[in-house]
mmCIF file of C-alpha atoms in Angstrom:
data_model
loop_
_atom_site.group_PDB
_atom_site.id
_atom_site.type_symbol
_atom_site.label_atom_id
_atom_site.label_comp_id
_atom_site.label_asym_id
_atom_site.label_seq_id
_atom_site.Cartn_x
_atom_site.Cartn_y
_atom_site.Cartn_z
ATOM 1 C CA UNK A 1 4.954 14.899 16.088
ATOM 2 C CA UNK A 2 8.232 15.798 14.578
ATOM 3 C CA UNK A 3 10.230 13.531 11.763
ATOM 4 C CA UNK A 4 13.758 13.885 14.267
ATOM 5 C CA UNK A 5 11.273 12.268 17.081
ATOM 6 C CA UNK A 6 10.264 9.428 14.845
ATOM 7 C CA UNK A 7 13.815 8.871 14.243
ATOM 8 C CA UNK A 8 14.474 8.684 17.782
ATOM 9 C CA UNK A 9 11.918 6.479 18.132
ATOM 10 C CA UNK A 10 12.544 4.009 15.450
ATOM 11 C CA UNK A 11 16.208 3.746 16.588
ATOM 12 C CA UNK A 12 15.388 2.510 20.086
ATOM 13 C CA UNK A 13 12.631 -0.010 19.128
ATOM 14 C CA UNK A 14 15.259 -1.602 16.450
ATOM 15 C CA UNK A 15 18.028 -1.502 18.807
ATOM 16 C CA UNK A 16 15.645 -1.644 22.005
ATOM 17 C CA UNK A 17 17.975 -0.112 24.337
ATOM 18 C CA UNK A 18 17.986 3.561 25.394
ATOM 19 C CA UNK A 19 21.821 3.298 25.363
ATOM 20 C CA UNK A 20 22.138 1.678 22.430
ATOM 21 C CA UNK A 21 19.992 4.162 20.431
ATOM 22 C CA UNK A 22 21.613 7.079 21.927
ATOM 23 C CA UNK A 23 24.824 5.798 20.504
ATOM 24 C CA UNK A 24 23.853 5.230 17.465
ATOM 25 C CA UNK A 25 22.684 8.896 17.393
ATOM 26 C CA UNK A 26 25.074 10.772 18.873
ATOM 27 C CA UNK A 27 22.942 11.539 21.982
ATOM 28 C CA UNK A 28 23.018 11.055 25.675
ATOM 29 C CA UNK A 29 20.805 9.005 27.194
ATOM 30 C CA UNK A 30 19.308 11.202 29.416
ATOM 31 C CA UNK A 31 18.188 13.559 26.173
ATOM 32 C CA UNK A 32 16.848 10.184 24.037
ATOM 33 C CA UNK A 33 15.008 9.415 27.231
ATOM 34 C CA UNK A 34 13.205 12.364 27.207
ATOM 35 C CA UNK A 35 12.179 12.797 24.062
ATOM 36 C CA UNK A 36 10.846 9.024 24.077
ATOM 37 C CA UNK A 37 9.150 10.026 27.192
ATOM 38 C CA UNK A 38 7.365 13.451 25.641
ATOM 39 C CA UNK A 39 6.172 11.655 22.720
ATOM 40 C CA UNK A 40 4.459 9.001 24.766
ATOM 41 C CA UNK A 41 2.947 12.227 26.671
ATOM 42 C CA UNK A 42 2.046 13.942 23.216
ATOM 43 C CA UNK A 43 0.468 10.393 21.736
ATOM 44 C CA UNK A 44 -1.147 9.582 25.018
ATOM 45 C CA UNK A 45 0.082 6.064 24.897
ATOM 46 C CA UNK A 46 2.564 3.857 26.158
ATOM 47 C CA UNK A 47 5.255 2.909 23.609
ATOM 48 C CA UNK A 48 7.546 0.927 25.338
ATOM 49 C CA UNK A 49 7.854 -1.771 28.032
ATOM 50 C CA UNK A 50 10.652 -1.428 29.811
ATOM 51 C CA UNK A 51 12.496 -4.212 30.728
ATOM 52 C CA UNK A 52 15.789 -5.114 32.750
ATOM 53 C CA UNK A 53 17.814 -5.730 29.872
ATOM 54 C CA UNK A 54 16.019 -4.403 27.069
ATOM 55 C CA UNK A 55 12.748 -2.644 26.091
ATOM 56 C CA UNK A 56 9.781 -3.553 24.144
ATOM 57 C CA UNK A 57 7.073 -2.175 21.971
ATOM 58 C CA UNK A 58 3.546 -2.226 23.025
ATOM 59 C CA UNK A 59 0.936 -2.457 20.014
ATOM 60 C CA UNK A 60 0.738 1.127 19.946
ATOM 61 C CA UNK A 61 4.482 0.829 20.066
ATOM 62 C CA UNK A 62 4.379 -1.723 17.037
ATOM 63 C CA UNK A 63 1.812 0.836 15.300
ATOM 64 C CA UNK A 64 3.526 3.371 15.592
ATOM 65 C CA UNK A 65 6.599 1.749 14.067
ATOM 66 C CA UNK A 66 5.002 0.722 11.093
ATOM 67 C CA UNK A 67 3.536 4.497 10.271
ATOM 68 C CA UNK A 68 7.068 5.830 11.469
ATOM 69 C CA UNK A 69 8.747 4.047 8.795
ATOM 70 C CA UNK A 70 6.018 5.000 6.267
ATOM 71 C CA UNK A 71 6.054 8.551 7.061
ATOM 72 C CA UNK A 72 9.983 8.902 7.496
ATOM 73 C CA UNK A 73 10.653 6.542 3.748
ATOM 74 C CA UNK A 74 8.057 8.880 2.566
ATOM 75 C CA UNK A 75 9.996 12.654 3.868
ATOM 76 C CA UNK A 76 13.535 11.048 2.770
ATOM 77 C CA UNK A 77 11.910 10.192 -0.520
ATOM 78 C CA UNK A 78 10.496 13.797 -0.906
ATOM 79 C CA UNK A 79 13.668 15.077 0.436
ATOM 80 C CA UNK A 80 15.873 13.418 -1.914
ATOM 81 C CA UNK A 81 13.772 14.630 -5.302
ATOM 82 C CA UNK A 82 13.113 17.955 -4.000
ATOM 83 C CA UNK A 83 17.219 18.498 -3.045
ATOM 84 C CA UNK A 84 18.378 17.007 -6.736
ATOM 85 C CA UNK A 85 19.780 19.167 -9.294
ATOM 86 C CA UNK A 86 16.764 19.282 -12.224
ATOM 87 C CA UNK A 87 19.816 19.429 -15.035
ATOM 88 C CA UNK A 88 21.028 16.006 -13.916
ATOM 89 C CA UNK A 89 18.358 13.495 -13.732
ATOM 90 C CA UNK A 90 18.790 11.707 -10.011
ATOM 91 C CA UNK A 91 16.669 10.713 -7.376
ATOM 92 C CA UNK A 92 15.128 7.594 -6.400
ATOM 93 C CA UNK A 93 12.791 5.401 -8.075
ATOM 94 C CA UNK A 94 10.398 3.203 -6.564
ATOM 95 C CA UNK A 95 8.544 0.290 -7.564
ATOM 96 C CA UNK A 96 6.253 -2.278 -5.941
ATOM 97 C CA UNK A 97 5.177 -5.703 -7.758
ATOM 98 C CA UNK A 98 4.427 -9.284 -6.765
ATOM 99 C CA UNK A 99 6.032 -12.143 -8.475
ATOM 100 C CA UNK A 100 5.675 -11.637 -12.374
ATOM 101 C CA UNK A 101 7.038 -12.589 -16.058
ATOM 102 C CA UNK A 102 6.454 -8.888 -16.428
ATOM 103 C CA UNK A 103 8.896 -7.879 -14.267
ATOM 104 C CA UNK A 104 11.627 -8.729 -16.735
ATOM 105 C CA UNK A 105 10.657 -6.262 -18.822
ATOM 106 C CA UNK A 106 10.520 -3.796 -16.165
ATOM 107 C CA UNK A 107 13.750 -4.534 -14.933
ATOM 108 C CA UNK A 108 15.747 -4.777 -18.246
ATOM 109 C CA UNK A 109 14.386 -0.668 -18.351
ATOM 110 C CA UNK A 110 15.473 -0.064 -14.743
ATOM 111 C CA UNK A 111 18.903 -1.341 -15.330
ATOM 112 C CA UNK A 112 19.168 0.820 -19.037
ATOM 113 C CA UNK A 113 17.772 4.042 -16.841
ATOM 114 C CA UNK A 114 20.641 3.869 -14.140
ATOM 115 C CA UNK A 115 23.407 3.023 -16.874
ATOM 116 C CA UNK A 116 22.635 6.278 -18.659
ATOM 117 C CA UNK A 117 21.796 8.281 -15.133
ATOM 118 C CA UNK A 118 24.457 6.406 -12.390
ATOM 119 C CA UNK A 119 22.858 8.931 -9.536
ATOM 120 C CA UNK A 120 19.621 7.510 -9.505
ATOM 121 C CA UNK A 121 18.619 4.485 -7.148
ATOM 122 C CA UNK A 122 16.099 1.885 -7.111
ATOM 123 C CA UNK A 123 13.638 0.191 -4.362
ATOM 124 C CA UNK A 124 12.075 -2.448 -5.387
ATOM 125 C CA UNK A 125 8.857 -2.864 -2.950
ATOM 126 C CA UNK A 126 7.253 -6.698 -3.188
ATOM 127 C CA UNK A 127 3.790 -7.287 -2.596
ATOM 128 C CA UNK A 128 -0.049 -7.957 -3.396
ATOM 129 C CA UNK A 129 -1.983 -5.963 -5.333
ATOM 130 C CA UNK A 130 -4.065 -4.096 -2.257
ATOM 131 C CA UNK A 131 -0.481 -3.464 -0.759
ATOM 132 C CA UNK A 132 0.483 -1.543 -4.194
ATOM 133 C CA UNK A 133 -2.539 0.128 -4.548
ATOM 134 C CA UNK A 134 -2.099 1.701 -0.525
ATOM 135 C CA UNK A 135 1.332 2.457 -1.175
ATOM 136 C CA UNK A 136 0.684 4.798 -4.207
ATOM 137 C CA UNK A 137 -1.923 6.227 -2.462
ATOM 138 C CA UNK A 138 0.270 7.755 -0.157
ATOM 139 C CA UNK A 139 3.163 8.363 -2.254
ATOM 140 C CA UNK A 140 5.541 6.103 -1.230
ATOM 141 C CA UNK A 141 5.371 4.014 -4.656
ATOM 142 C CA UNK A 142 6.130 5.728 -8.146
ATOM 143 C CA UNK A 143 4.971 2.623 -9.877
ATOM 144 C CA UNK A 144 2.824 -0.436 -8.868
ATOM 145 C CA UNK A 145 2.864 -3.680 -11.642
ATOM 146 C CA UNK A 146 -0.474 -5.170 -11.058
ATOM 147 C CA UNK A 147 -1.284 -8.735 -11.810
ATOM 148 C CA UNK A 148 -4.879 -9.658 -13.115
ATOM 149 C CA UNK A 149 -7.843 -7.418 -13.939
ATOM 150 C CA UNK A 150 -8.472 -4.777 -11.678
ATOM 151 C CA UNK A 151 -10.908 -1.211 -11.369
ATOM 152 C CA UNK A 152 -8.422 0.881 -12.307
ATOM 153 C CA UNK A 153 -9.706 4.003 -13.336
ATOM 154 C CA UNK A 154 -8.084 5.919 -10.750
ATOM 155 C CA UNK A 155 -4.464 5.680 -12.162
ATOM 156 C CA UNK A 156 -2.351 6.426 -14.830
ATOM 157 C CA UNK A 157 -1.789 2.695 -16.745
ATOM 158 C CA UNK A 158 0.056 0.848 -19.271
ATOM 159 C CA UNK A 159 -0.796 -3.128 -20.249
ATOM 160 C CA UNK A 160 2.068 -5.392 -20.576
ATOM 161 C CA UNK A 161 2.227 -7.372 -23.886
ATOM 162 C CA UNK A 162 3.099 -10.379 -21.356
ATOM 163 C CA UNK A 163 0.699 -12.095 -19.372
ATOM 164 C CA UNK A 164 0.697 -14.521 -16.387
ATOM 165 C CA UNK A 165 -0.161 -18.127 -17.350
ATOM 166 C CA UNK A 166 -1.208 -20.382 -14.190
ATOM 167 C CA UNK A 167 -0.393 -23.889 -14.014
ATOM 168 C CA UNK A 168 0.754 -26.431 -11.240
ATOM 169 C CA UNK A 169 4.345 -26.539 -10.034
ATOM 170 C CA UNK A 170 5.003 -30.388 -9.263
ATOM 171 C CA UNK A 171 8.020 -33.167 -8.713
ATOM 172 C CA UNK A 172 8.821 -34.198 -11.784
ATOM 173 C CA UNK A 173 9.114 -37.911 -10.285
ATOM 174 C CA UNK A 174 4.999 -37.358 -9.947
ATOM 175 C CA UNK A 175 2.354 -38.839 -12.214
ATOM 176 C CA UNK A 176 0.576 -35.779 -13.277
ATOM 177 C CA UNK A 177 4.167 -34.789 -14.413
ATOM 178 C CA UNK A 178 3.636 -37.148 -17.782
ATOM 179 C CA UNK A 179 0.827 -35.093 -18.741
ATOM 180 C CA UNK A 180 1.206 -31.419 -21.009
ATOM 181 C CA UNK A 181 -1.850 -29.665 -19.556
ATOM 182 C CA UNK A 182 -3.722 -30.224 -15.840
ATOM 183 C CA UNK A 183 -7.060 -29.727 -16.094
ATOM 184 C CA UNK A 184 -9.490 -29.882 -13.041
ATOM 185 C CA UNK A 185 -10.253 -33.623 -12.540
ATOM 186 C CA UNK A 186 -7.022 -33.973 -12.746
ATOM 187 C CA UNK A 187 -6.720 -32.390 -9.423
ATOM 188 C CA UNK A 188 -9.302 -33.862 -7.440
ATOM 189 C CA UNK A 189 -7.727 -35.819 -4.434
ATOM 190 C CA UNK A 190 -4.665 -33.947 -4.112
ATOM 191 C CA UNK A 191 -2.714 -31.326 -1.806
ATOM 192 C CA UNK A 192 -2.517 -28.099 -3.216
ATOM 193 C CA UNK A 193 -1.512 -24.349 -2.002
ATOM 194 C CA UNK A 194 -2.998 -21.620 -3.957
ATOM 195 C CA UNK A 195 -2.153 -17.522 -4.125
ATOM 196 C CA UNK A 196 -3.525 -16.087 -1.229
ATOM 197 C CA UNK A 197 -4.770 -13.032 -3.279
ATOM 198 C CA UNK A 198 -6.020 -14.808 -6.359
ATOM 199 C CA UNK A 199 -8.273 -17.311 -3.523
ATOM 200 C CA UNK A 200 -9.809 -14.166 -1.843
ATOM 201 C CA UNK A 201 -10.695 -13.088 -5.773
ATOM 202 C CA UNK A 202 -12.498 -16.548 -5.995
ATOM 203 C CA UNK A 203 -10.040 -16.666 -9.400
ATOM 204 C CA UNK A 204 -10.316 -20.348 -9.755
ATOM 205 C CA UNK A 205 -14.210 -20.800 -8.938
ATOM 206 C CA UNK A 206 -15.047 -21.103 -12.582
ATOM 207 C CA UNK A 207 -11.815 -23.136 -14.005
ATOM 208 C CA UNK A 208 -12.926 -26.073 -11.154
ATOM 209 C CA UNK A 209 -16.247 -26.475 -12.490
ATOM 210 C CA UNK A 210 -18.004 -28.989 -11.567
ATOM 211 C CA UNK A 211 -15.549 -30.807 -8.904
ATOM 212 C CA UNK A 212 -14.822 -27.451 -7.003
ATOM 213 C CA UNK A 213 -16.288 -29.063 -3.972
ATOM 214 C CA UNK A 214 -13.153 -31.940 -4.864
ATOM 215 C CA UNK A 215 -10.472 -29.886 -4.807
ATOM 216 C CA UNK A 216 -8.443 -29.886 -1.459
ATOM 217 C CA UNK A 217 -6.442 -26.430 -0.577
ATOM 218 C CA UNK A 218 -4.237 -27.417 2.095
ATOM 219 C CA UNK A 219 -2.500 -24.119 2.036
ATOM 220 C CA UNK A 220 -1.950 -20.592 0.729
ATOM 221 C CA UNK A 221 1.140 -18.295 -0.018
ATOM 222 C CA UNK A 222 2.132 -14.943 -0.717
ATOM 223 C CA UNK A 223 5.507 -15.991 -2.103
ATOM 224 C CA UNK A 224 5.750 -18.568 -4.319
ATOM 225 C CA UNK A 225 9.385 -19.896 -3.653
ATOM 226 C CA UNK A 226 8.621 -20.340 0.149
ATOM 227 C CA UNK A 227 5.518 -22.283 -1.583
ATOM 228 C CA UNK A 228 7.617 -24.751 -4.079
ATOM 229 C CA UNK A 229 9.621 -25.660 -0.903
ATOM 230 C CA UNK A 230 6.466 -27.750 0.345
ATOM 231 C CA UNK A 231 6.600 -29.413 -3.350
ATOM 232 C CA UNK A 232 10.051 -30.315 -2.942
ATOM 233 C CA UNK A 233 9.568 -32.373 0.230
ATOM 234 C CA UNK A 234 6.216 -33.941 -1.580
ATOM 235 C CA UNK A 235 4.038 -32.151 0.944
ATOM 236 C CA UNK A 236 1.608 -30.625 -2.007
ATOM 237 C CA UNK A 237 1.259 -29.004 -5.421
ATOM 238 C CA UNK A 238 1.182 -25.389 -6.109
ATOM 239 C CA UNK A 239 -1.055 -23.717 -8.297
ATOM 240 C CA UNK A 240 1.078 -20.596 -9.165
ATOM 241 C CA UNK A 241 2.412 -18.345 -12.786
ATOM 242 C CA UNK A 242 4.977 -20.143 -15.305
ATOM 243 C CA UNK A 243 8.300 -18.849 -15.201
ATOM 244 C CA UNK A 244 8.618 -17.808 -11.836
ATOM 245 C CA UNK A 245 10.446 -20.914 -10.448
ATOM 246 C CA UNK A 246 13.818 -22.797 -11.856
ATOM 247 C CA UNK A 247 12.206 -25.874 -13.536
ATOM 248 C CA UNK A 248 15.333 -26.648 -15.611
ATOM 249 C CA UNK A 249 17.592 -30.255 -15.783
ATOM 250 C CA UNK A 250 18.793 -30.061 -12.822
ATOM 251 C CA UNK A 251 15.165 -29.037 -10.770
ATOM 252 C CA UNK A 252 13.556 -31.716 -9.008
ATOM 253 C CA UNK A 253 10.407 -29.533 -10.241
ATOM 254 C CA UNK A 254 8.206 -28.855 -13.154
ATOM 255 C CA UNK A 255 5.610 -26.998 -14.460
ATOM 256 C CA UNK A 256 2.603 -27.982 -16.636
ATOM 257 C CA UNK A 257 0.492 -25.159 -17.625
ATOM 258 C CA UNK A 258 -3.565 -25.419 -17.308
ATOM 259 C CA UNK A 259 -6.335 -25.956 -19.565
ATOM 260 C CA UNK A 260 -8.226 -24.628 -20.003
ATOM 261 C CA UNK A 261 -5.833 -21.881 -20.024
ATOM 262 C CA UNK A 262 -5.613 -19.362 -17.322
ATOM 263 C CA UNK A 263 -3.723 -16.269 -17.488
ATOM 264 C CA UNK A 264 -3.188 -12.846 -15.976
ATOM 265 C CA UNK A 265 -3.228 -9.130 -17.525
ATOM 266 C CA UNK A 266 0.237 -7.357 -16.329
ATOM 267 C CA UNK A 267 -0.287 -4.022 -15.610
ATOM 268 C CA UNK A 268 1.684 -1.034 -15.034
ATOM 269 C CA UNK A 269 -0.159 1.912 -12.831
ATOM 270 C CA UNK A 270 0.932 4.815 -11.359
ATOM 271 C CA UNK A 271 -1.240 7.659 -9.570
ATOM 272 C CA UNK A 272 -3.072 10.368 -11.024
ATOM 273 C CA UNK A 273 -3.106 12.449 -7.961
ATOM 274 C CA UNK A 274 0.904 12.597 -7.229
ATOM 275 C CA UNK A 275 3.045 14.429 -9.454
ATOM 276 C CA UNK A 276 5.719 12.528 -10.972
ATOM 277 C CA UNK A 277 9.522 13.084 -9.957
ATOM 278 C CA UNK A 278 12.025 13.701 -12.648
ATOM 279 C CA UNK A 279 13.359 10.148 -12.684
ATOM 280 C CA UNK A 280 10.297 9.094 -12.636
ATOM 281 C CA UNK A 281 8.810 10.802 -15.803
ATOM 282 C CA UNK A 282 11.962 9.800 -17.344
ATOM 283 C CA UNK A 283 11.337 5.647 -16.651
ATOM 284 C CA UNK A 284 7.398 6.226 -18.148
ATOM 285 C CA UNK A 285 8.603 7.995 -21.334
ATOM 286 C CA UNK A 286 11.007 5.133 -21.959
ATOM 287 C CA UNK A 287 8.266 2.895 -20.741
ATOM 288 C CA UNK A 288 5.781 4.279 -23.307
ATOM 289 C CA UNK A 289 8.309 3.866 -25.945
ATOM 290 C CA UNK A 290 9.626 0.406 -25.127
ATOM 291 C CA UNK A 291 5.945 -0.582 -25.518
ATOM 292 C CA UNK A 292 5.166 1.564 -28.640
#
């Protein structure tokens, strides 16, 4: 299976038209066709449905997409470090994270790294922390910022002097709103949307206590702004990390933290079995040092 095929492949199911994909890469249809054709031969499955007016992947096709752009991010990143002049630090840099305090940190040394080295870019990657952890295992993260405590034996890590806090995320027209900590009874009754991830890790089993068998989860997210929309409209509460949504003067919302308190690790990890590129050594060292 040959990176140019998976090219040709990912062009037609985003544009999915043979003509359209042949266009955009300066082939004629008849040569894209083929090619489409002797990779369904060589991967024994159907890719495509074709249609009158436009094609369609099959789930193989839709697998197939999703390890196409994995493997192809993965050779251009390669690529890219491999090809850079060593006496000019260059290259990409890539980082996956969910929604953090910690990231501030993170990103004040990002922007510092690319004012003193213009050639190098950035990809920020978002998501949970089994996401991270699959992505460096395969190379196509340098870094991964974890949230909470984790096995993580198996990378190369540095703790955050910030930490996560939980709390609810609320109207500030609402009742609990007078009060400057929730604590579990305080919950009982009402409609609230909890972190995917952090429900699956049974997080909160211990903090409920005794009413845990009270509390009604109506709801769970993976991003918490898409989350705080439902608060807006008085459709629930959110049970999410301070400082990740605007709760100024002008925010119908507001934050009250939990007691008893609740908080997060922030970790950065990176993996022990893939070498480091150049602009990636560079961003640990200053890393290291920010935190020394």
């Amino acid at each position: 299976m040959e990176i140019r095929v998976l090219r040709y492949f990912v062009a037609v199911a985003e544009v999915k038209t043979i003509s359209g994909a042949a266009k955009r890469l300066h082939l004629s249809q008849p040569t894209l066709s083929r090619q489409i054709s002797d990779l369904e031969t060589e991967t024994g499955s159907r890719l495509f449905i074709r249609g009158s007016r436009e094609i369609t992947l099959t789930d193989k096709g839709r697998y197939l997409l999703k390890r196409a752009n994995a493997i192809i991010a993965l050779v251009d990143k390669t690529e890219q470090n491999l090809q850079t002049d060593q006496t000019v630090i260059s290259g990409s840099l890539d980082i996956g994270a969910g929604e953090s305090r910690g990231m501030q940190r993170i990103m004040d040394l990002v922007a510092q790294l690319q004012q003193d080295y213009p050639a190098v870019t950035v990809h920020l990657h978002s998501g949970d922390a089994a996401a991270i952890e699959a992505q460096l295992a395969d190379g196509r993260l340098d870094f991964g910022v974890i949230m909470g405590r984790r096995q993580l034996k198996q990378y190369g890590a540095l703790k955050l002097p910030e930490v996560d806090r939980w709390g609810i995320i609320m109207p500030k027209a609402a009742p609990l709103a007078q009060q400057k900590f929730i604590a579990p009874n305080d919950l009982v009754g009402l409609p609230l949307m909890v972190s995917e991830q952090a429900l699956q890790r049974d997080l909160f089993q211990d903090w409920w206590r005794n009413v845990a068998n009270q509390i009604t989860i109506t709801g769970t997210y993976n991003l918490i702004f898409n989350a705080t929309l439902m608060v807006t409209n008085g459709g629930s509460y959110v049970l999410g990390f301070a400082n990740l949504v605007n709760t100024d003067t002008e925010s119908p919302l507001t934050f009250r933290p939990l007691k008893p308190e609740l908080a997060e690790p922030i970790t950065v990890v990176w993996s022990k079995e893939q070498p480091l590129s150049p602009v990636a050594q560079v961003f640990l060292k200053r890393l290291e040092a920010n935190l020394g």
